[in-house]
Coordinates of C-alpha atoms in Angstrom, one line a residue:
X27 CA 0.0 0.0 0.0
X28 CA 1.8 3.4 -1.0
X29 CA 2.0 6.0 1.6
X30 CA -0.2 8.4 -0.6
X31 CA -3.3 6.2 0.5
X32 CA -2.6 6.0 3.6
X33 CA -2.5 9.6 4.1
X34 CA -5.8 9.5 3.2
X35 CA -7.1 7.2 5.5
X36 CA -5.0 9.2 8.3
X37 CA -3.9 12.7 7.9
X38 CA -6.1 14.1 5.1
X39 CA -8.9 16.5 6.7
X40 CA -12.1 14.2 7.3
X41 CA -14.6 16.0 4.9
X42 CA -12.2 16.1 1.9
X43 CA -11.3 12.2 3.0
X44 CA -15.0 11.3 2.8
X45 CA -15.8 13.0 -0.5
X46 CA -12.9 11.7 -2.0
X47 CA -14.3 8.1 -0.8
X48 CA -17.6 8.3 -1.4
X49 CA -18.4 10.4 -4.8
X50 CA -16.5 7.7 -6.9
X51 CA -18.4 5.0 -4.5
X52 CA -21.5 6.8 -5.0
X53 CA -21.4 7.5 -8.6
X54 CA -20.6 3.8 -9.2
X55 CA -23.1 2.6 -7.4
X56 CA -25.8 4.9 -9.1
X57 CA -24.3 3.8 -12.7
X58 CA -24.9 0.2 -11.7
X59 CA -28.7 1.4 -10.6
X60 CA -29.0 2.7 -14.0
X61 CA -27.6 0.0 -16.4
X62 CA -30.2 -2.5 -14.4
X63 CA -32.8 -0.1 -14.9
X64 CA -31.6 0.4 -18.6
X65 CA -32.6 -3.0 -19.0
X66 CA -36.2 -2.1 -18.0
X67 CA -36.3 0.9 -19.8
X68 CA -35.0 -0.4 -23.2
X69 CA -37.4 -3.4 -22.6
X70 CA -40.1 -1.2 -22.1
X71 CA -39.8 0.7 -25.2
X72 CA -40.7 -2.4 -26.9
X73 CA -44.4 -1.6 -25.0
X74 CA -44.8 -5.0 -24.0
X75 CA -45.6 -5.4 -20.2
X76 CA -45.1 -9.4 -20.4
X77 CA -41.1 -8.6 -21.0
X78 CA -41.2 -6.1 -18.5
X79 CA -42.4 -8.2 -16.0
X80 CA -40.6 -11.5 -16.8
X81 CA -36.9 -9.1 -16.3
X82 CA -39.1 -7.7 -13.0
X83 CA -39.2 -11.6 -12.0
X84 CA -36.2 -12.7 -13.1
X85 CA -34.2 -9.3 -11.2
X86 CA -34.1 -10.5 -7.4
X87 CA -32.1 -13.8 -8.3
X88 CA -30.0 -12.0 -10.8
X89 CA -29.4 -9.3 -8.1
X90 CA -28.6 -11.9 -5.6
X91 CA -25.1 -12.3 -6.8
X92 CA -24.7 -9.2 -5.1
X93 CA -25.1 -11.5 -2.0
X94 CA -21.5 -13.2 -3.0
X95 CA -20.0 -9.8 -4.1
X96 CA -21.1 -8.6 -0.3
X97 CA -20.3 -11.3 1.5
X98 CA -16.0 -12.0 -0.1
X99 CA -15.4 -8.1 -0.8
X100 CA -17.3 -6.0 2.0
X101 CA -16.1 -9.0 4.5
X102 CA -12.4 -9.1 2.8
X103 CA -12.4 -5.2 2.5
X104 CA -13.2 -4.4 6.1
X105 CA -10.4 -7.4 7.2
X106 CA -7.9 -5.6 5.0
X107 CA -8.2 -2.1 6.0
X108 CA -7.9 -3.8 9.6
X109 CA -4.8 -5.5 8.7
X110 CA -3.3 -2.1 7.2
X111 CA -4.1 -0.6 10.0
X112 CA -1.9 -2.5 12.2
X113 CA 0.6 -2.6 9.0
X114 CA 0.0 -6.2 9.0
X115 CA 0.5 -6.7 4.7
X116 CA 0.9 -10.3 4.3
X117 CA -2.3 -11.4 6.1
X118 CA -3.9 -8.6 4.4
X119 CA -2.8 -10.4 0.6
X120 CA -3.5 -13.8 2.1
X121 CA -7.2 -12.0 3.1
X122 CA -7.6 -10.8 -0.6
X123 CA -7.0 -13.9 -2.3
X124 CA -8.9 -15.9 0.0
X125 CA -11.8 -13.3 -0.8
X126 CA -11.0 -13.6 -4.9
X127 CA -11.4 -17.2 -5.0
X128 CA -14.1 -17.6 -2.4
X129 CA -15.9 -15.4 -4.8
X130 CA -15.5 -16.9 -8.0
X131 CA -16.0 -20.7 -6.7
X132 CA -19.4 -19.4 -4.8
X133 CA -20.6 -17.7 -8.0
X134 CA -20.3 -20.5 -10.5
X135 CA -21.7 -23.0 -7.9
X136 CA -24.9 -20.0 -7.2
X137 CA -25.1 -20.2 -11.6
X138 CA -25.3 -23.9 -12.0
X139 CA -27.9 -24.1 -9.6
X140 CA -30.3 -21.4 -10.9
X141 CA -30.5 -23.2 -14.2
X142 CA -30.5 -26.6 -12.6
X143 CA -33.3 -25.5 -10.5
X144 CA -35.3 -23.0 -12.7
X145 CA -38.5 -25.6 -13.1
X146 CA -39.1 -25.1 -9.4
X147 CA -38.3 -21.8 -9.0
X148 CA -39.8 -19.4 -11.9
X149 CA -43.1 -20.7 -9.9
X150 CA -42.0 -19.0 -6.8
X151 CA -40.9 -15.6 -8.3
X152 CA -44.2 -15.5 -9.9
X153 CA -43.6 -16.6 -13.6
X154 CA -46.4 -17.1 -15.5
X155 CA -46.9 -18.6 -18.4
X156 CA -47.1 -15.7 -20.6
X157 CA -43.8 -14.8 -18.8
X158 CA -41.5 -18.0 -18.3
X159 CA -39.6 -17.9 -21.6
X160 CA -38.9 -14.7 -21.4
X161 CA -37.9 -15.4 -18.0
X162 CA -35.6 -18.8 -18.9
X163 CA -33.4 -16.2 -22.0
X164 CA -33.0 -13.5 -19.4
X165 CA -32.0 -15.9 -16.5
X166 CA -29.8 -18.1 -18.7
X167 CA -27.3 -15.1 -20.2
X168 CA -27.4 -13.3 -17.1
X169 CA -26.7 -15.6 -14.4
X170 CA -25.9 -18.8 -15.8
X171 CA -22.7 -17.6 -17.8
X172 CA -22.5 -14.1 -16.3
X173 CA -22.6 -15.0 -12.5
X174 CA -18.5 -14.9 -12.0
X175 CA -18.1 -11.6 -13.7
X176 CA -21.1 -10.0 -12.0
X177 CA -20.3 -11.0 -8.9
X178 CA -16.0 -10.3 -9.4
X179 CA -16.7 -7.1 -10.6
X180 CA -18.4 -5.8 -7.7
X181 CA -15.9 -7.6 -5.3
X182 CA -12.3 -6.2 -6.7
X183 CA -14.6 -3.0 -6.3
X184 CA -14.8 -3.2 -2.8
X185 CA -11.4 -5.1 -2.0
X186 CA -9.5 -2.4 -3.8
X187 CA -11.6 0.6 -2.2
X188 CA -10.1 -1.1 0.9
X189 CA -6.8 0.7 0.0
X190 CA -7.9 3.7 -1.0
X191 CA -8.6 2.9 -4.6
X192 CA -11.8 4.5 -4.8
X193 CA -11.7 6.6 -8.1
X194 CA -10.7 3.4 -9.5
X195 CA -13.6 1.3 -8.0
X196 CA -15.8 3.5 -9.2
X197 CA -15.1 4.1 -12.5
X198 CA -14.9 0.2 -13.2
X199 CA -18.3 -0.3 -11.9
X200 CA -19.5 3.0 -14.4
X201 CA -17.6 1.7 -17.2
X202 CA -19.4 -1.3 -17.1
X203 CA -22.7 0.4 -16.1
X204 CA -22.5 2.7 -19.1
X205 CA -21.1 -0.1 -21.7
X206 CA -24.7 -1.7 -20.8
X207 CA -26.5 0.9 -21.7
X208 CA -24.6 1.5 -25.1
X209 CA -25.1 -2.2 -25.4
X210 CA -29.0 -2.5 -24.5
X211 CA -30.0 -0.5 -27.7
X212 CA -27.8 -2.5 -29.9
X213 CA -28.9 -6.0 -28.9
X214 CA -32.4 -5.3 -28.3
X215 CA -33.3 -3.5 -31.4
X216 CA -30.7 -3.7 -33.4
X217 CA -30.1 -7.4 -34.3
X218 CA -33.8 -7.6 -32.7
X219 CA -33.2 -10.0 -30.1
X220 CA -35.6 -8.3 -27.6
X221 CA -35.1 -9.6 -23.7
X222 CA -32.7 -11.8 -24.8
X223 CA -30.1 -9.1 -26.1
X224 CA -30.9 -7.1 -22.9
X225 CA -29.2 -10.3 -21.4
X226 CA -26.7 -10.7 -23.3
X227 CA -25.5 -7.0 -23.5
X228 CA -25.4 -7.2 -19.1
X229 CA -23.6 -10.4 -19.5
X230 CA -20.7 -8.8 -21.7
X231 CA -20.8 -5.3 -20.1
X232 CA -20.3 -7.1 -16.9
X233 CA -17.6 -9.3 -18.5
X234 CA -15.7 -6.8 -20.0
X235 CA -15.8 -4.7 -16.7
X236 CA -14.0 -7.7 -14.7
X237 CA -11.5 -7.4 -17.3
X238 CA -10.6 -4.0 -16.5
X239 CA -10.1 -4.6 -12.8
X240 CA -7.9 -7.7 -13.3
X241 CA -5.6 -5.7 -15.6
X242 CA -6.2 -2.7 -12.9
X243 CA -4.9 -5.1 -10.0
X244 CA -1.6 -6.6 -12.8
X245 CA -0.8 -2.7 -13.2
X246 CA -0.6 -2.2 -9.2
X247 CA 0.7 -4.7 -8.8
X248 CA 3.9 -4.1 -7.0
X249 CA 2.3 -1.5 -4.6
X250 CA -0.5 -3.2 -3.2
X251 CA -1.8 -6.0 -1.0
X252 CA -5.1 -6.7 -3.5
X253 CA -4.1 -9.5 -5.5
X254 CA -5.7 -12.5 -7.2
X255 CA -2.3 -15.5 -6.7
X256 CA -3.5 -18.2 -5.9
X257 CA 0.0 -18.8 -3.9
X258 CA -1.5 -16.3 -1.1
X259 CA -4.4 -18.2 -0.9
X260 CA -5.3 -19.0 2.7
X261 CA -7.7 -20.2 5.2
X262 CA -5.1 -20.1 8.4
X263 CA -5.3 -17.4 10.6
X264 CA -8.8 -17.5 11.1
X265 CA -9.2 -15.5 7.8
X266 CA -12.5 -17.2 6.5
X267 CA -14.3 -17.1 9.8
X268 CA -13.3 -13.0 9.9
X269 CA -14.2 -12.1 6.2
X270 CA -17.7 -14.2 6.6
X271 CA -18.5 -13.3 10.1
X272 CA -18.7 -9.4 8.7
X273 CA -19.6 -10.0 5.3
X274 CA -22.5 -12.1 6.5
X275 CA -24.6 -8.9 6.7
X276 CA -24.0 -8.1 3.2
X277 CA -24.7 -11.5 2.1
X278 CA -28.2 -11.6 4.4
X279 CA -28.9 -7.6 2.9
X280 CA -29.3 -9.2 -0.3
X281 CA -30.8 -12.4 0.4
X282 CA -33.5 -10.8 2.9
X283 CA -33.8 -8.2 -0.2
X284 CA -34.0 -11.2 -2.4
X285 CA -36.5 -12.7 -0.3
X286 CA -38.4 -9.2 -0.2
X287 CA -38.5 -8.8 -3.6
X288 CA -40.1 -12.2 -4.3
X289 CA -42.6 -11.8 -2.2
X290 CA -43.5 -8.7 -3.7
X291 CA -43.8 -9.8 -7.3
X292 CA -45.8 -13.2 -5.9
X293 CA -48.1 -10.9 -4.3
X294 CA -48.6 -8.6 -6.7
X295 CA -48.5 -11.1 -9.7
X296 CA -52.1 -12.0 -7.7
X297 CA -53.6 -9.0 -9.5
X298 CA -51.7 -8.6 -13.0
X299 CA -48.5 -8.7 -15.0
X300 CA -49.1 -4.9 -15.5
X301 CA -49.2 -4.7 -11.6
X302 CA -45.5 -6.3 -11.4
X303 CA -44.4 -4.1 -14.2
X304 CA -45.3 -0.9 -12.2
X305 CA -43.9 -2.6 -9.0
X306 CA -40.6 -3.4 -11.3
X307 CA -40.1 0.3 -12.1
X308 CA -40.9 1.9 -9.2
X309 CA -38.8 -0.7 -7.3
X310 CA -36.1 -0.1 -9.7
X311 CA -36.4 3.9 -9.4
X312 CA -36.4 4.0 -5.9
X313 CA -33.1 2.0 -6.1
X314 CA -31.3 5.1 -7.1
X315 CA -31.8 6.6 -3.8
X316 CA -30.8 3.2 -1.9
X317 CA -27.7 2.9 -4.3
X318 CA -26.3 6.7 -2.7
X319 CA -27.0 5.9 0.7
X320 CA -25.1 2.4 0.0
X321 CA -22.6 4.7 -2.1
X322 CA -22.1 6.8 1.2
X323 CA -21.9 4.5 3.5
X324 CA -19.4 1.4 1.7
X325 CA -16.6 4.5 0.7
X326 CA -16.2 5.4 4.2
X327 CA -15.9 2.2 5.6
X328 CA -12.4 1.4 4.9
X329 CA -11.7 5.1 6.7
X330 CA -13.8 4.1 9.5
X331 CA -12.0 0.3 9.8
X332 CA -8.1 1.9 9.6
X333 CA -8.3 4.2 11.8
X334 CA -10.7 2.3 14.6
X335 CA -7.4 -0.2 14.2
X336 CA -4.7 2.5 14.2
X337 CA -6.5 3.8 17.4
X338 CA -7.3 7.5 16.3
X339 CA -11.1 7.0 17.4
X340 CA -11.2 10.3 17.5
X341 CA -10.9 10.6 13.8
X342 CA -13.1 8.0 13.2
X343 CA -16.1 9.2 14.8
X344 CA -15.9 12.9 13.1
X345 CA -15.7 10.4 10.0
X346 CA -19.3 8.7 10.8
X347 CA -20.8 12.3 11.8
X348 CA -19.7 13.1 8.0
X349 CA -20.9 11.1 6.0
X350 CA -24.1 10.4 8.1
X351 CA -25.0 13.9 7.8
X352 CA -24.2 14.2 3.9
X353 CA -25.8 10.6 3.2
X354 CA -29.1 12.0 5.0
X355 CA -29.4 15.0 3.7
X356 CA -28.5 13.4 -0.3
X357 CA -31.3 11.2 0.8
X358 CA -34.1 13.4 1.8
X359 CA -33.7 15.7 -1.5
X360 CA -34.0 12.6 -3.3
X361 CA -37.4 11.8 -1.5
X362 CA -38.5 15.1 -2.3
X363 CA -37.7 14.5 -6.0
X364 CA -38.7 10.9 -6.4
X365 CA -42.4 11.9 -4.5
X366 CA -43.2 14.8 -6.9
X367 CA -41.8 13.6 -10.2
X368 CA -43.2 9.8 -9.7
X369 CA -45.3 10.4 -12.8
X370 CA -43.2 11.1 -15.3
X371 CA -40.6 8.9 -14.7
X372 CA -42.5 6.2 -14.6
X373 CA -43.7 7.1 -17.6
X374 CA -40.4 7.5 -19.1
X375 CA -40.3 3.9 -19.0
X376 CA -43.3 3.1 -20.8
X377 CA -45.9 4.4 -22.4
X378 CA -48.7 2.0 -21.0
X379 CA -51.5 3.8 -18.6
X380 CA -52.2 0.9 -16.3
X381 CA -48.9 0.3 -16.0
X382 CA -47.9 4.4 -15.2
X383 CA -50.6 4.2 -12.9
X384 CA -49.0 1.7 -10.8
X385 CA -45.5 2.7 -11.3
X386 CA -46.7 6.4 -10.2
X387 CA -48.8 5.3 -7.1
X388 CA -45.7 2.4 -6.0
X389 CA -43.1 4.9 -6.0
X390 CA -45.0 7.7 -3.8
X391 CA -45.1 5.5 -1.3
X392 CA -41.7 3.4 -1.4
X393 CA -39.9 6.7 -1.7
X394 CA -40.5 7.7 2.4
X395 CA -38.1 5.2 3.0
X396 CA -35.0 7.0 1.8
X397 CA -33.9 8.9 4.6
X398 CA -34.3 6.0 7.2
X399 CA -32.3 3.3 5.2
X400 CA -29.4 6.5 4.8
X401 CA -29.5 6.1 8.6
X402 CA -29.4 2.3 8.4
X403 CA -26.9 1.6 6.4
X404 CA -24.9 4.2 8.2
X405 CA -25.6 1.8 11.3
X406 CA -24.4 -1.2 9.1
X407 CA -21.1 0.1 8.4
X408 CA -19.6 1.4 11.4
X409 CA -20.4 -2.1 12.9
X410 CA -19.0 -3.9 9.6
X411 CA -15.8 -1.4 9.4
X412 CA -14.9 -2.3 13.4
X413 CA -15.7 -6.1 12.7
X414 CA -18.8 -6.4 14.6
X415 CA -21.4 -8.8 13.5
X416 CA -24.6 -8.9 15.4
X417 CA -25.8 -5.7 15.2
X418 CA -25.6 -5.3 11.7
X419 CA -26.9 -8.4 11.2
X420 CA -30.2 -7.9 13.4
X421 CA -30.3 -4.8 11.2
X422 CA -30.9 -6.6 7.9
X423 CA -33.1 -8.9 9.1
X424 CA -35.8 -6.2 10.7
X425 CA -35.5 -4.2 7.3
X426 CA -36.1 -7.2 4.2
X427 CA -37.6 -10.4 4.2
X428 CA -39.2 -10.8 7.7
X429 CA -41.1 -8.0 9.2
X430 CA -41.8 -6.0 5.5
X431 CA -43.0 -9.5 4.3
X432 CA -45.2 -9.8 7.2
X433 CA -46.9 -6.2 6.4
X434 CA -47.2 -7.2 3.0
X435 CA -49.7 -9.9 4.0
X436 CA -51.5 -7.8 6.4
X437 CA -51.7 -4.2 4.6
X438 CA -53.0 -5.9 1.4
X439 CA -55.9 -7.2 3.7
X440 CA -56.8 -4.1 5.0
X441 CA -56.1 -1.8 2.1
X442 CA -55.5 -3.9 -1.0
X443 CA -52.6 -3.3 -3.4
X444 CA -51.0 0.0 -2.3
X445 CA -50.7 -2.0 1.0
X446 CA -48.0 -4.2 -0.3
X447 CA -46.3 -0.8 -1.3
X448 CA -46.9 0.8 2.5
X449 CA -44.8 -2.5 3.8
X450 CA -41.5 -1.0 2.7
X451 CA -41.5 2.1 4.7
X452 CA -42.5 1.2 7.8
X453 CA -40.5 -1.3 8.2
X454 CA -37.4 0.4 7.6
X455 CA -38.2 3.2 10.0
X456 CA -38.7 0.3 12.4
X457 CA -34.8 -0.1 11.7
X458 CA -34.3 3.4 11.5
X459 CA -35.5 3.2 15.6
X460 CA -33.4 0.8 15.9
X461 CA -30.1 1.6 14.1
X462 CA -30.2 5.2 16.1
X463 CA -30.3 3.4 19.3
X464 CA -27.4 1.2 18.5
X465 CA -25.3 3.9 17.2
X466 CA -25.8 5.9 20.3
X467 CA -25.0 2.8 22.6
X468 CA -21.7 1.9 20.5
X469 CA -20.3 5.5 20.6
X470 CA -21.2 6.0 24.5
X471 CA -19.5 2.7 25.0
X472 CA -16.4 3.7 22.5
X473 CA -16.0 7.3 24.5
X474 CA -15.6 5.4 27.8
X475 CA -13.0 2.9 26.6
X476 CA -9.3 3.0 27.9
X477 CA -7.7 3.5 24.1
X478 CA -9.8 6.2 23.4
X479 CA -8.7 8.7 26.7
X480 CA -5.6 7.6 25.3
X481 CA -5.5 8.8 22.0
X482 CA -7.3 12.6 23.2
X483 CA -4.1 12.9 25.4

């Protein structure tokens, strides 16, 4: 690791550390928001709701290699900014290509399985079917071959973040984001391939995208601790139980979202495929307001891990104020925005009434969210930089897949379809509740601890 990255982590002043973390974070997160919601929109220019909603069906399984991405890189990222942090370099290599391989053996395993298992599952996610071949093409190019690039690209992205290569991150992730989107147009209507060259172009975008980082990490690689050898690999040291034991969160974030998401689309597929194609783009709008908070939040965690191991507490805690404030303020704007402009943009992405009408009335609703899951992820992080795991894990499971599938059930009964919609929201600021008490009990705890009257002296 070269001494210019680690002044960043601990000499440069905190807000110009932050935003030079987190706005290359942020922007690649929001670029990978908008190449999966390219998919909808170029899809939806073809004004046929049954594609829309078989890409709608077919998105939380796709999205769940995110799980694997979460689980090797945030876990491997937040062990490696601990091990720099103590200048500890070889177990921070032997961390990273434990995380690498990990990766790639969990994605091809997560691939085969999908298509071995489709029969049984398309059922579950709500395939109809008017749906399930336009379901099997999307699900074939985008996870069956494309699961290891999806999920390595957004894994180097976090490992290397880990040392300060944020820009870097960041503009892999765009590159690939906007290649799908140049892509999309091509392979849809172009050679006329429909859902099936929306697949294909996310499959190659993604591809081409791991390429970049691998040559990114062959460039580096004499000054860093990121590397793919399989001669570093390890599982001494008590490296896999570390990376897992905080990656877990990410892993359950995704799988709880996962989980979410199907039981939204099986719900909603109760009423119409128009219904899950509103669902699909207001879900998918909304997004862009989760990806900045997420943005926020996973660029300061390697700042938050180095220096809670280097001891300067003090540092990190003006770090967390930071970037909790600017994530919270990003997100109620975007509130603001997404509430009054919900008819439009969903109309941007296809010009079918029902289907506006549902996207419009979704996304009013969903939108209230935004400024509590700012605050929750902001929860998730500190725990996840300083290498606790219960916390953040409780946190994931009260926001997706347990208590928000519950309300589903029960505000549909009361007050039909919008109900489903009303779920999201107040279960996250059930989290939000919780993640504020948390974070006030951690940081009382931290301001009475022995190290910290050290380092104010």
């Amino acid at each position: 690791m070269n001494s210019k990255e680690t002044q960043l982590f601990s000499d440069t002043p905190i807000t110009k550390a932050v935003l030079k973390l987190t706005i290359p974070t942020v922007i690649g997160q929001l670029i990978t928001v908008v190449y999966n919601m390219a998919d909808t929109f170029f899809i939806g220019q073809l004004n046929d709701p049954l594609q829309v909603a078989a890409a709608t069906i077919a998105m939380p399984i796709f999205m769940f290699l995110n799980a694997f991405a979460n689980l090797f890189g945030i876990g491997g990222a937040s062990l490696i900014s601990r091990c720099l942090g103590r200048d500890d370099k070889k177990r921070a290599r032997h961390c990273a290509s434990f995380s690498f391989w990990a990766g790639i053996g969990a994605a091809f395993l997560y691939g085969m399985c999908i298509l071995l298992l489709e029969k049984s599952l398309f059922p579950i996610l709500g395939a109809s079917q008017e749906t399930w071949d336009y379901c099997k093409q999307y699900v074939f190019w985008t996870i069956g071959i494309g699961a290891i690039p999806t999920v390595l690209n957004v894994e180097i992205a976090h490992l290397i973040r880990a040392e300060g290569y944020s820009k870097q991150a960041g503009f892999g992730v765009a590159f690939g984001g906007i290649l799908n989107i140049i892509l999309d147009p091509i392979f849809i209507f172009v050679f006329k391939m429909e859902i099936k060259g929306a697949a294909i172009a996310t499959m190659l975008s993604n591809l081409i995208a791991m390429c970049y980082f691998l040559f990114f990490l062959y460039y580096i690689r004499e000054n860093t601790v990121i590397t793919p050898n399989p001669r570093e690999f390890s599982t001494k040291d008590n490296i896999p139980h570390e990376v897992i034991s905080v990656g877990v969160t990410g892993f359950a974030m995704t799988t709880m979202a996962t989980i979410s998401n199907t039981a939204l689309n099986h719900i909603v597929a109760n009423y119409s495929s128009k219904a899950i194609a509103g669902m699909g783009i207001a879900k998918k709008i909304d997004s862009l307001a989760y990806a900045i908070a997420q943005g926020m939040t996973q660029g300061t965690l390697p700042l938050i891990g180095y220096n809670y191991t280097s001891g300067n507490w003090k540092r990190m805690i003006k770090a967390i104020k930071t970037a909790f404030s600017y994530s919270l303020i990003v997100a109620c704007l975007g509130t603001l925005f997404l509430y009054f402009m919900a008819a439009p943009i969903s109309q941007f992405f296809i010009d079918e009434a029902e289907t506006v009408q549902y996207g419009k009335s979704f996304l009013k609703i969903i939108c209230l969210a935004c400024p509590t899951t700012a605050a929750s992820f902001m929860a998730i992080t500190i725990f996840q930089a300083v290498g606790k795991t219960k916390q953040p894990l409780l946190l994931t499971l009260v926001r997706k897949g347990s208590l928000d599938v519950f309300l589903m059930i029960l505000f549909r009964r009361v007050i039909g379809i919008k109900g489903v919609a009303w779920a999201t929201p107040v279960a996250d600021w059930v989290a939000f509740i919780i993640s504020i008490v948390f974070i006030v009990v951690y940081l009382k705890g931290l301001s009475k601890e022995k190290v910290f009257s050290h380092t104010k002296n």
